[in-house]
Short mmCIF file of N, CA and C in Angstrom, two decimals:
data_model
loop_
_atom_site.label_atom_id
_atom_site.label_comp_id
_atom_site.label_asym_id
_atom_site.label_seq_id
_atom_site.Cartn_x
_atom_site.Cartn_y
_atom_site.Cartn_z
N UNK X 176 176.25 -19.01 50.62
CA UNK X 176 176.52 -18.61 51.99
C UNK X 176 176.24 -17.12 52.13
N UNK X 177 175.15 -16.85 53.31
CA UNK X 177 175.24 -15.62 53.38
C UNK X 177 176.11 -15.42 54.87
N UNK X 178 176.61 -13.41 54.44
CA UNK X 178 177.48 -12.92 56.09
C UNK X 178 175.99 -12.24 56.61
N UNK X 179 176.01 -12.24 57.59
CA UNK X 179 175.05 -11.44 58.35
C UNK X 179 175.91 -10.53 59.14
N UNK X 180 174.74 -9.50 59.71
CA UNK X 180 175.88 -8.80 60.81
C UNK X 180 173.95 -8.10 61.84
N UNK X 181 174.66 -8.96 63.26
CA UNK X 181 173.35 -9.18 64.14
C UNK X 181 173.75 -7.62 64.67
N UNK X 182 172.81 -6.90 65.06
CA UNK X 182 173.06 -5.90 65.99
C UNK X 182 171.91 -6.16 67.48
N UNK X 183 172.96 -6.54 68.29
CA UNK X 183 171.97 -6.90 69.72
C UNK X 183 171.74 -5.49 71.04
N UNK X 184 170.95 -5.63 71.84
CA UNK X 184 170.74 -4.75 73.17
C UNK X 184 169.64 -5.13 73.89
N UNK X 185 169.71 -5.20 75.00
CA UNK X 185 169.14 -6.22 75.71
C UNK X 185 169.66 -6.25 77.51
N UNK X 186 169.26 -6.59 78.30
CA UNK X 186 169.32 -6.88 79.88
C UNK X 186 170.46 -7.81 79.88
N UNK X 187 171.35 -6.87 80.04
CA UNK X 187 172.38 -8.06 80.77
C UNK X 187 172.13 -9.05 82.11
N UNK X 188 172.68 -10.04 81.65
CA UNK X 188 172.82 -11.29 82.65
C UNK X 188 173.77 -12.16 81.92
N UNK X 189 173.94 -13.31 83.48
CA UNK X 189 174.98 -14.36 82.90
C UNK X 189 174.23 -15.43 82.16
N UNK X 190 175.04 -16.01 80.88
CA UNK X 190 174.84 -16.93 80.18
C UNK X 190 174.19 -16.31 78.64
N UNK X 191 173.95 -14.95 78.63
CA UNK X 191 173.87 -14.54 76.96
C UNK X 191 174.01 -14.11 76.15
N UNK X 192 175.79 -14.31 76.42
CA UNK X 192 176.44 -14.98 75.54
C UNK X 192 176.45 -15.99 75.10
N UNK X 193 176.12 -17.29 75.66
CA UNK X 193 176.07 -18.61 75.25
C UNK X 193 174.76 -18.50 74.93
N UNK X 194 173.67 -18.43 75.07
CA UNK X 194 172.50 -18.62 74.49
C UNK X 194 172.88 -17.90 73.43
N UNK X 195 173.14 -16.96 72.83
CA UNK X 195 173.51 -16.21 71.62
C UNK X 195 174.39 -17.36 70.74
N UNK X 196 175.44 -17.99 70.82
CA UNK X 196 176.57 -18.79 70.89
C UNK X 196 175.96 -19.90 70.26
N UNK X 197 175.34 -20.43 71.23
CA UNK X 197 174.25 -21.54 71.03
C UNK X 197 173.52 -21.61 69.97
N UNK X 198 172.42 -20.66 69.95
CA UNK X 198 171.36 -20.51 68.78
C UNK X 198 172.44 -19.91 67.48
N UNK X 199 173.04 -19.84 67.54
CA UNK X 199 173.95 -19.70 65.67
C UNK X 199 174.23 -21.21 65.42
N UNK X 200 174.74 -21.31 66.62
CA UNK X 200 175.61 -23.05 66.07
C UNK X 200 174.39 -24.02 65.88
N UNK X 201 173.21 -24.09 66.67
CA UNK X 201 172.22 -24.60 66.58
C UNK X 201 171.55 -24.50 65.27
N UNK X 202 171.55 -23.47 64.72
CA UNK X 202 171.40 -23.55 62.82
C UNK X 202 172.64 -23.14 62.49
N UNK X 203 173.42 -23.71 62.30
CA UNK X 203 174.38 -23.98 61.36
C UNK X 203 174.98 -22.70 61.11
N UNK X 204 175.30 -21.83 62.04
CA UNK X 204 176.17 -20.33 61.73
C UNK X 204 177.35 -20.56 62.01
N UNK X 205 177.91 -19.83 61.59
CA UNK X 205 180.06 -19.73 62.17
C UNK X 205 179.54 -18.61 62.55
N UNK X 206 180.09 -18.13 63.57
CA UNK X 206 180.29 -16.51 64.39
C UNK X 206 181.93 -15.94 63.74
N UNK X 207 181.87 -15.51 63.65
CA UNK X 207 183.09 -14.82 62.29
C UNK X 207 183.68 -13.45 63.44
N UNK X 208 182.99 -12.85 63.85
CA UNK X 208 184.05 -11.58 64.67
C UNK X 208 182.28 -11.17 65.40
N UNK X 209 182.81 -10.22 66.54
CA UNK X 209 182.18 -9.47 67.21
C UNK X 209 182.42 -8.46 68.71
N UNK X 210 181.90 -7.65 68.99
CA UNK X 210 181.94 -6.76 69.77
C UNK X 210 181.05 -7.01 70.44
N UNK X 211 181.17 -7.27 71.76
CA UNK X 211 180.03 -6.91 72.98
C UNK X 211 180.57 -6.57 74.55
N UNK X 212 179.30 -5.53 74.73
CA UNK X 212 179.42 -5.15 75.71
C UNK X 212 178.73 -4.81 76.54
N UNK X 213 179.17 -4.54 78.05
CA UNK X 213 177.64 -4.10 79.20
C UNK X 213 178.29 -2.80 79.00
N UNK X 214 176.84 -1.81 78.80
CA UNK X 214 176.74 -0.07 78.68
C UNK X 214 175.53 -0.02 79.51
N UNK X 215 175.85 0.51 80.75
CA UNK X 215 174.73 1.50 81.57
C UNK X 215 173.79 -0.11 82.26
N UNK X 216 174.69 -1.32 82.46
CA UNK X 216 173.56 -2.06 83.00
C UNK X 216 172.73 -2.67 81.66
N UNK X 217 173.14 -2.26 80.03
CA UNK X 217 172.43 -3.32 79.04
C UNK X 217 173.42 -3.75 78.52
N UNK X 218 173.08 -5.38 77.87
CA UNK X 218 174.07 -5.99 76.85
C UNK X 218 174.11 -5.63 75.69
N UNK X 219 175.28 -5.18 74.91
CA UNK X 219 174.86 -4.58 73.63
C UNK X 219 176.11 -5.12 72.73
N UNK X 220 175.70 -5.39 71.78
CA UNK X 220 176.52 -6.25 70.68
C UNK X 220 176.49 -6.10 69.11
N UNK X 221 177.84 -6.77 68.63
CA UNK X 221 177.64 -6.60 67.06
C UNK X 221 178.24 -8.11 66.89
N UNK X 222 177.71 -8.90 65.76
CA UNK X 222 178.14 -9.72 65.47
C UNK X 222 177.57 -10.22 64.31
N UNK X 223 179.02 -10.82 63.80
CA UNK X 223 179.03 -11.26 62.03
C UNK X 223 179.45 -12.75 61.81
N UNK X 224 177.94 -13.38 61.32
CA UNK X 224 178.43 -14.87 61.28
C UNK X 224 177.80 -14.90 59.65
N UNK X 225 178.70 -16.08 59.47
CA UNK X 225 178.12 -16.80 58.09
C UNK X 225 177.12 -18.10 57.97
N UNK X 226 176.27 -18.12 57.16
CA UNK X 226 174.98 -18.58 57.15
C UNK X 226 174.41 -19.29 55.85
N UNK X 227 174.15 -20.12 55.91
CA UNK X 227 173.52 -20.59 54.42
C UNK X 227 171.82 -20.34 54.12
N UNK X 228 171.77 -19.64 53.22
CA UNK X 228 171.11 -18.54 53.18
C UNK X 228 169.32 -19.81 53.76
N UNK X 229 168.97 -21.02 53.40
CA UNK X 229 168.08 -21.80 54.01
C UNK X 229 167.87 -21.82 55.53
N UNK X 230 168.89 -21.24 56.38
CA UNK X 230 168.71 -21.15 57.67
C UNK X 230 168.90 -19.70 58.12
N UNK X 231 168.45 -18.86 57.44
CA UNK X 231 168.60 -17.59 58.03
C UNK X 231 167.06 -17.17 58.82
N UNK X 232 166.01 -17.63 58.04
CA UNK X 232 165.05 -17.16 58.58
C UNK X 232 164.90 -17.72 59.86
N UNK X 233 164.81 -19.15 59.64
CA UNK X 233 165.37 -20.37 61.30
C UNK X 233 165.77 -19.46 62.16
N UNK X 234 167.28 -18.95 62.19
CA UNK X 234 167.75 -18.26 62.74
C UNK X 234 167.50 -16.83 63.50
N UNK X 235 166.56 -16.05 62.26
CA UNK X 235 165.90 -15.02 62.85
C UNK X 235 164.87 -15.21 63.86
N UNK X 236 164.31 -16.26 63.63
CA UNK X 236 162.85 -16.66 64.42
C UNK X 236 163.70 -16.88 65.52
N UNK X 237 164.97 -17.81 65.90
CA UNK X 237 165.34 -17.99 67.12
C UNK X 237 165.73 -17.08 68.27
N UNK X 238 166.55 -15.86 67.23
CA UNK X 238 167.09 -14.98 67.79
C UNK X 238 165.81 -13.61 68.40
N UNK X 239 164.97 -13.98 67.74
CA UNK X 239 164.09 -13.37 68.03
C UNK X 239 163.44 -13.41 69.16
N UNK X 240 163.33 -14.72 69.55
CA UNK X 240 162.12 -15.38 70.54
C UNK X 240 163.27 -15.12 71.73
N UNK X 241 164.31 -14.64 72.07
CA UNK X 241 165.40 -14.65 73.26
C UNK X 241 164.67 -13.40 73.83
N UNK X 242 164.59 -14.23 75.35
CA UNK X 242 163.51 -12.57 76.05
C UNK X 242 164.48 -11.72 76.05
N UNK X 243 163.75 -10.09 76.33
CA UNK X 243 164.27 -9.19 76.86
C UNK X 243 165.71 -8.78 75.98
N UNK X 244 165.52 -9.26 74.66
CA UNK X 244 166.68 -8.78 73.25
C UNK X 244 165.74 -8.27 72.27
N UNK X 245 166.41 -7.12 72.10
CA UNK X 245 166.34 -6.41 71.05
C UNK X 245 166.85 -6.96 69.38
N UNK X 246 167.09 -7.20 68.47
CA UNK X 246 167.34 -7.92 67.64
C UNK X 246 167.18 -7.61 66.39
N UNK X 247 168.21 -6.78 65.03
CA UNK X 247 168.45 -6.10 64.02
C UNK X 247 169.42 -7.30 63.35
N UNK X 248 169.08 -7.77 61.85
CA UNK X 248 169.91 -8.44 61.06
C UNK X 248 169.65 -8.11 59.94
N UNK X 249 170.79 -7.89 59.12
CA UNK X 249 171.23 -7.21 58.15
C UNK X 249 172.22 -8.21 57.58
N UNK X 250 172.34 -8.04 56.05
CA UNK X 250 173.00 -8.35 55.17
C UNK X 250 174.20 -8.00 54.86
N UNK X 251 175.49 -8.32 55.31
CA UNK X 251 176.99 -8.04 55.26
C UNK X 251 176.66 -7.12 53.78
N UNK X 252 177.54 -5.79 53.59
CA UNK X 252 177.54 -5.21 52.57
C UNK X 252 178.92 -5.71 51.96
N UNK X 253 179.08 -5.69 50.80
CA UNK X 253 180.66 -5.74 49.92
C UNK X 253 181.10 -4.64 49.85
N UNK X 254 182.70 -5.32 50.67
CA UNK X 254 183.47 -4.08 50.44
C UNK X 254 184.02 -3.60 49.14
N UNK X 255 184.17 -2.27 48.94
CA UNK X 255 185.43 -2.62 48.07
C UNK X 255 186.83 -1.76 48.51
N UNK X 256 187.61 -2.45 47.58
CA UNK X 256 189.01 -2.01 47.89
C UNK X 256 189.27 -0.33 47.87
N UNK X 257 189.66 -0.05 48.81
CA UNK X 257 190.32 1.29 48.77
C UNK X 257 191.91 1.71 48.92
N UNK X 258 192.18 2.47 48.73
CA UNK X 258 193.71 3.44 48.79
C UNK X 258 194.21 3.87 50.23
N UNK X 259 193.60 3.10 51.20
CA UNK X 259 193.85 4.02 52.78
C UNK X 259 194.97 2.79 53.31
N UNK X 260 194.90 3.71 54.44
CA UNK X 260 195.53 2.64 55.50
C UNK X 260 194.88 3.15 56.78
N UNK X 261 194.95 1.93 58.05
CA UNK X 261 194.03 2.11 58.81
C UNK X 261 195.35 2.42 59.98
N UNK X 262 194.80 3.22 60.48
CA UNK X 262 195.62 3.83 61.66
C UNK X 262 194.87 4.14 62.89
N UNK X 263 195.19 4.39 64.32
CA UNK X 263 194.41 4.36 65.37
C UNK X 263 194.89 5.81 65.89
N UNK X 264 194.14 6.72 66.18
CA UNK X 264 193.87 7.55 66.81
C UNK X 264 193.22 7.90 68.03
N UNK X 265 193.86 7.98 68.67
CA UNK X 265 193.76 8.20 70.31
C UNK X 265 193.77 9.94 71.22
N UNK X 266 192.70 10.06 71.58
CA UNK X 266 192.38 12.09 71.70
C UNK X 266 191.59 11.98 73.29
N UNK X 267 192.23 12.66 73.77
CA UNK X 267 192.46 12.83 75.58
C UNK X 267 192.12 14.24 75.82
N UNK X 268 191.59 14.69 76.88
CA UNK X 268 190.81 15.56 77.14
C UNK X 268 190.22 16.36 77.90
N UNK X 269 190.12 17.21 78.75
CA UNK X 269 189.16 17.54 80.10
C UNK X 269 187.45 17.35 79.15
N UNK X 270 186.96 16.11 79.73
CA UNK X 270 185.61 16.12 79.32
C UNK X 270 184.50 16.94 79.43
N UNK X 271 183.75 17.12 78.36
CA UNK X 271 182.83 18.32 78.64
C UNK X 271 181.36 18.07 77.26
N UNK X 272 180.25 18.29 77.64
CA UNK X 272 179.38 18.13 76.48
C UNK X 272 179.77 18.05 74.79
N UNK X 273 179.85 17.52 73.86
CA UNK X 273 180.17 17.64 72.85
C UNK X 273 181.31 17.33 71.88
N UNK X 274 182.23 17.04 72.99
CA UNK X 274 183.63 16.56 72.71
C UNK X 274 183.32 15.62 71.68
N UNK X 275 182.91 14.35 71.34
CA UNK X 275 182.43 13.34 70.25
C UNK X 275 182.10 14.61 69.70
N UNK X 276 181.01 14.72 69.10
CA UNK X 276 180.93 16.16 68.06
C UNK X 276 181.75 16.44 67.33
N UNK X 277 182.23 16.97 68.31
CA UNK X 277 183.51 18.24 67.85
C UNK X 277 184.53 16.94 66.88
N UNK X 278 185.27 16.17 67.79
CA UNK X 278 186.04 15.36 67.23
C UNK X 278 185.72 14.92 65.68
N UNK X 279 184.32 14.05 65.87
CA UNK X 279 183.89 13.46 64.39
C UNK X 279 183.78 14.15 63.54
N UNK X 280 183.08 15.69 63.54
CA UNK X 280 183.09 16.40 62.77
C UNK X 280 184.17 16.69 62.20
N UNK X 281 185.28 16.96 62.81
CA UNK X 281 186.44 17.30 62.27
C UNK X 281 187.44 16.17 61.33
N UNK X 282 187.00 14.79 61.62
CA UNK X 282 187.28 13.39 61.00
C UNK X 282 186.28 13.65 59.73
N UNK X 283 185.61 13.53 59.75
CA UNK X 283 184.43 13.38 58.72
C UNK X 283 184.55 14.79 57.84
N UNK X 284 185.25 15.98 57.92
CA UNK X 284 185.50 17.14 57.18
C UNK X 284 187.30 16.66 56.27
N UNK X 285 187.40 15.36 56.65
CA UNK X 285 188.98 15.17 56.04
C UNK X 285 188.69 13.66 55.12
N UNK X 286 187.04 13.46 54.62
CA UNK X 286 186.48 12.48 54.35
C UNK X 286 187.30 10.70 54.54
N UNK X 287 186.75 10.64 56.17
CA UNK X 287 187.64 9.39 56.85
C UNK X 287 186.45 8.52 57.30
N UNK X 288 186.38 7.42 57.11
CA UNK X 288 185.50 6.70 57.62
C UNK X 288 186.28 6.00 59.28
N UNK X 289 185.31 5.88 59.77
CA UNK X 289 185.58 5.59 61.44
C UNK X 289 185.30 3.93 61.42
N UNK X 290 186.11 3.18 61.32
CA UNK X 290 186.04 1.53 61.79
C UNK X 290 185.27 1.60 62.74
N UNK X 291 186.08 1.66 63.74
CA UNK X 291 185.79 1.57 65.97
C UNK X 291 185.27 2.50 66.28
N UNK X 292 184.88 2.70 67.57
CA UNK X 292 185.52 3.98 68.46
C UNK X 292 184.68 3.55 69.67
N UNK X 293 186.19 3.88 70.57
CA UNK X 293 185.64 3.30 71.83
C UNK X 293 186.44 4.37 72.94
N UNK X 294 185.17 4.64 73.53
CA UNK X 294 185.24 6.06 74.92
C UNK X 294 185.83 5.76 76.20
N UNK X 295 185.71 6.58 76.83
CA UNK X 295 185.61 6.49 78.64
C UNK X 295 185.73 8.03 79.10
N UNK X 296 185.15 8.16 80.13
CA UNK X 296 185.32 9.14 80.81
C UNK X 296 185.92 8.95 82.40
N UNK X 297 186.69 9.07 82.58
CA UNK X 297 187.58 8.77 83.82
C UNK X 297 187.64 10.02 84.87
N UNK X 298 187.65 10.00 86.18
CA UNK X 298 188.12 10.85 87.20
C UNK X 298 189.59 10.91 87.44
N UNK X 299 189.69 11.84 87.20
CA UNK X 299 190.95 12.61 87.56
C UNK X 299 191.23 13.40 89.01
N UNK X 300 191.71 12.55 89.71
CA UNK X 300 191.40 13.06 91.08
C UNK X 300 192.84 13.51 91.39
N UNK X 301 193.70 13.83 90.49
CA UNK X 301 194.61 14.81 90.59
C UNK X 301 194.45 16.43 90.44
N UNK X 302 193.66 15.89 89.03
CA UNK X 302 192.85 17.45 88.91
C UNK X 302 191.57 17.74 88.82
N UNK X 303 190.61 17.35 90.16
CA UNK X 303 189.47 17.55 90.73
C UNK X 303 188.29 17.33 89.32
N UNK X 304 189.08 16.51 88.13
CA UNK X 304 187.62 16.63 87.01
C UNK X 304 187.54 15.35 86.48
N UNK X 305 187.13 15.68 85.40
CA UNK X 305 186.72 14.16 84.51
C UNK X 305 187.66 14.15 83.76
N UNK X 306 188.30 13.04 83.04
CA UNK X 306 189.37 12.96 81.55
C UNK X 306 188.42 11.87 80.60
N UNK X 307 188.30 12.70 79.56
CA UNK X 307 187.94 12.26 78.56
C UNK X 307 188.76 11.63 78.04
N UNK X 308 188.93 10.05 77.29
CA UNK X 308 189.59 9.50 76.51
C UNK X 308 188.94 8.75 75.23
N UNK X 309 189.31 8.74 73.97
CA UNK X 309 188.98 8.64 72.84
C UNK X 309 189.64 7.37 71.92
N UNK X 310 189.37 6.15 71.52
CA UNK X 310 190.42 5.37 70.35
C UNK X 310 189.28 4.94 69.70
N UNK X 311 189.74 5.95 68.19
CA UNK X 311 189.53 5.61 67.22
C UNK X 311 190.23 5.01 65.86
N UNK X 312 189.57 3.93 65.39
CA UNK X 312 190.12 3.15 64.44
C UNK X 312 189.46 3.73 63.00
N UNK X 313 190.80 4.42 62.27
CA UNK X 313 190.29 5.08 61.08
C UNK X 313 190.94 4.53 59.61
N UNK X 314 189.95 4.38 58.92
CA UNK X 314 190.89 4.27 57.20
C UNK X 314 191.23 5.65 56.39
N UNK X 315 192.09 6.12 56.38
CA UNK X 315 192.75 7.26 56.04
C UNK X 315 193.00 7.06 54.20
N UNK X 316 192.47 8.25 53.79
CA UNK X 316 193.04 8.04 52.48
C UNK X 316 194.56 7.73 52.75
N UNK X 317 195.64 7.66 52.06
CA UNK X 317 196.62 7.67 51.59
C UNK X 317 197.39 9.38 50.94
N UNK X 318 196.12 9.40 50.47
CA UNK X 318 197.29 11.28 50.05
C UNK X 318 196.62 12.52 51.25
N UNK X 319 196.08 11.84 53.06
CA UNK X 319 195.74 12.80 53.83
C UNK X 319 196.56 12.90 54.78
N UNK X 320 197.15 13.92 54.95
CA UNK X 320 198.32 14.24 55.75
C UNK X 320 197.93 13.97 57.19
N UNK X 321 198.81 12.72 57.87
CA UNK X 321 198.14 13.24 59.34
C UNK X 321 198.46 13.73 60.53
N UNK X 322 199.70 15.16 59.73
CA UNK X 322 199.53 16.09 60.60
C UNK X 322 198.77 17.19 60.38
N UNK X 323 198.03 17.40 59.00
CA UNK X 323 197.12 18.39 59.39
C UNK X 323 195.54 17.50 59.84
N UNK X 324 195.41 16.68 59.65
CA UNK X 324 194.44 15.96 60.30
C UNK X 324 194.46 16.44 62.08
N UNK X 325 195.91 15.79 62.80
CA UNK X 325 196.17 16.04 63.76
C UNK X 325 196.17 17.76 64.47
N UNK X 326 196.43 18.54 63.49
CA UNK X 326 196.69 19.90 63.79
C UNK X 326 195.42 20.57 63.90
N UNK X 327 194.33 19.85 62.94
CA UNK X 327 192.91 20.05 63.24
C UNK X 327 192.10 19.95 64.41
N UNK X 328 192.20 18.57 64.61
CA UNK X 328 191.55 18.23 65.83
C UNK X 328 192.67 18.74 67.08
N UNK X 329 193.70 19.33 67.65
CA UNK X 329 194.43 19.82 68.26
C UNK X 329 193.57 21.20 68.17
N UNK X 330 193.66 22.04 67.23
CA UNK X 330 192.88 23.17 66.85
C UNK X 330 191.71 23.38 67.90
N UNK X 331 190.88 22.22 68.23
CA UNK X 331 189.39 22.18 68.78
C UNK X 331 189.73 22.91 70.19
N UNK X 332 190.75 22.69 70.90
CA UNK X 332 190.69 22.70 72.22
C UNK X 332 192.64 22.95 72.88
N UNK X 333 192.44 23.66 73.91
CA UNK X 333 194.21 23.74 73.80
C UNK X 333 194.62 22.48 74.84
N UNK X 334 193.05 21.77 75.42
CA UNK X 334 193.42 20.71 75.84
C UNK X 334 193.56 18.98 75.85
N UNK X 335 193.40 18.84 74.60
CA UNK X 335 193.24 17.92 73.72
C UNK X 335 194.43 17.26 73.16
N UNK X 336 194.97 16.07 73.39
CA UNK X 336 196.20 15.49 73.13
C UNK X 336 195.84 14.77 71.84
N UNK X 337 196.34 14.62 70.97
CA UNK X 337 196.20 13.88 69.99
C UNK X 337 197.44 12.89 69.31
N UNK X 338 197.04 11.35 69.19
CA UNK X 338 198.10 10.63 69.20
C UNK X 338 197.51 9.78 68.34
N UNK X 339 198.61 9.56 66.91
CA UNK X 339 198.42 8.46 66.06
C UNK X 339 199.00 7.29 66.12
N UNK X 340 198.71 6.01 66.12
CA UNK X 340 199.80 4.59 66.00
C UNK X 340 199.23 3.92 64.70
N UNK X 341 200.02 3.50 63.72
CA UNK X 341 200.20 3.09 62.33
C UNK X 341 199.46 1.30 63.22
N UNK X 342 198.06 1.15 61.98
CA UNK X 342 198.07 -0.12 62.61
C UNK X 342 197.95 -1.12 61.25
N UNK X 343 198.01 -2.39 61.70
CA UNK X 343 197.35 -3.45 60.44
C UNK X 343 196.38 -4.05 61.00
N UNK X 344 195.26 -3.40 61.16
CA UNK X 344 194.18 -3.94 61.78
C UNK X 344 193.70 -4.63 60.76
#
């Protein structure tokens, strides 16, 4: 059995999802987890099914031939076990060029790998601007403190909220 992990983008419309849905089950895939979403007017997706490795190419050819999709498949990597725990971090903001930047950089200087991360930029029509909002899903070593993690990314900006919740994702 192989895991795959599809990376899709493509013209949104209704029904593809089920044509996606369809053509796995149609060769013999389980759909195992995934993310999708409409960004800017395109469909864009991640998804991890399991496969017996005789119907993968089947599969590619199918996924392939779907108009107007873009279409990346890759070979599930093995994990291995680590010492972290995964916690969610959430960082709020007056939005402004670079904010992602700034943030990751400062994650990635406390060597953290990033699960998720999922944006928005919102109007604030209390205070005539944009609010940046941030949740990220991180695996944290175990011996990284996360209040100087927190005191870091606080550091970036004096307007920057920073909020951790302990998860078992």
């Amino acid at each position: 059995m192989k895991q795959l992990v599809i990376t899709l983008i493509g013209t949104d419309r209704p029904g593809l999802v089920e044509t996606l849905s369809d053509t796995v089950f149609q060769h013999h895939g389980s759909w195992q987890a995934s993310s999708l979403s409409k960004l800017a007017g395109k469909f864009a997706g991640i998804v991890q099914i399991d496969i017996k490795e005789e119907n993968v190419n089947a599969l590619t050819d199918a996924l392939n031939s779907i108009p107007d999709l873009n279409v990346l498949i890759a070979e599930a990597a093995h994990q291995a076990e680590t010492d972290t725990t995964t916690h969610t971090l959430s960082v709020t903001g007056n939005d402004r060029p670079g904010i992602v930047q700034e943030v990751t950089r400062e994650i990635a200087k406390f060597g953290i790998n990033i699960n998720n991360l999922e944006t928005d930029a919102e109007s604030a029509a209390n205070f005539g601007g944009v609010i940046f909002k941030a949740e990220f899903d991180l695996d944290i070593a175990n011996n990284i403190s996360l209040d100087d993690l927190g005191a870091a990314l606080e550091g970036l900006s004096d307007d920057l909220i920073v909020e951790f919740d302990e998860s078992d994702i």
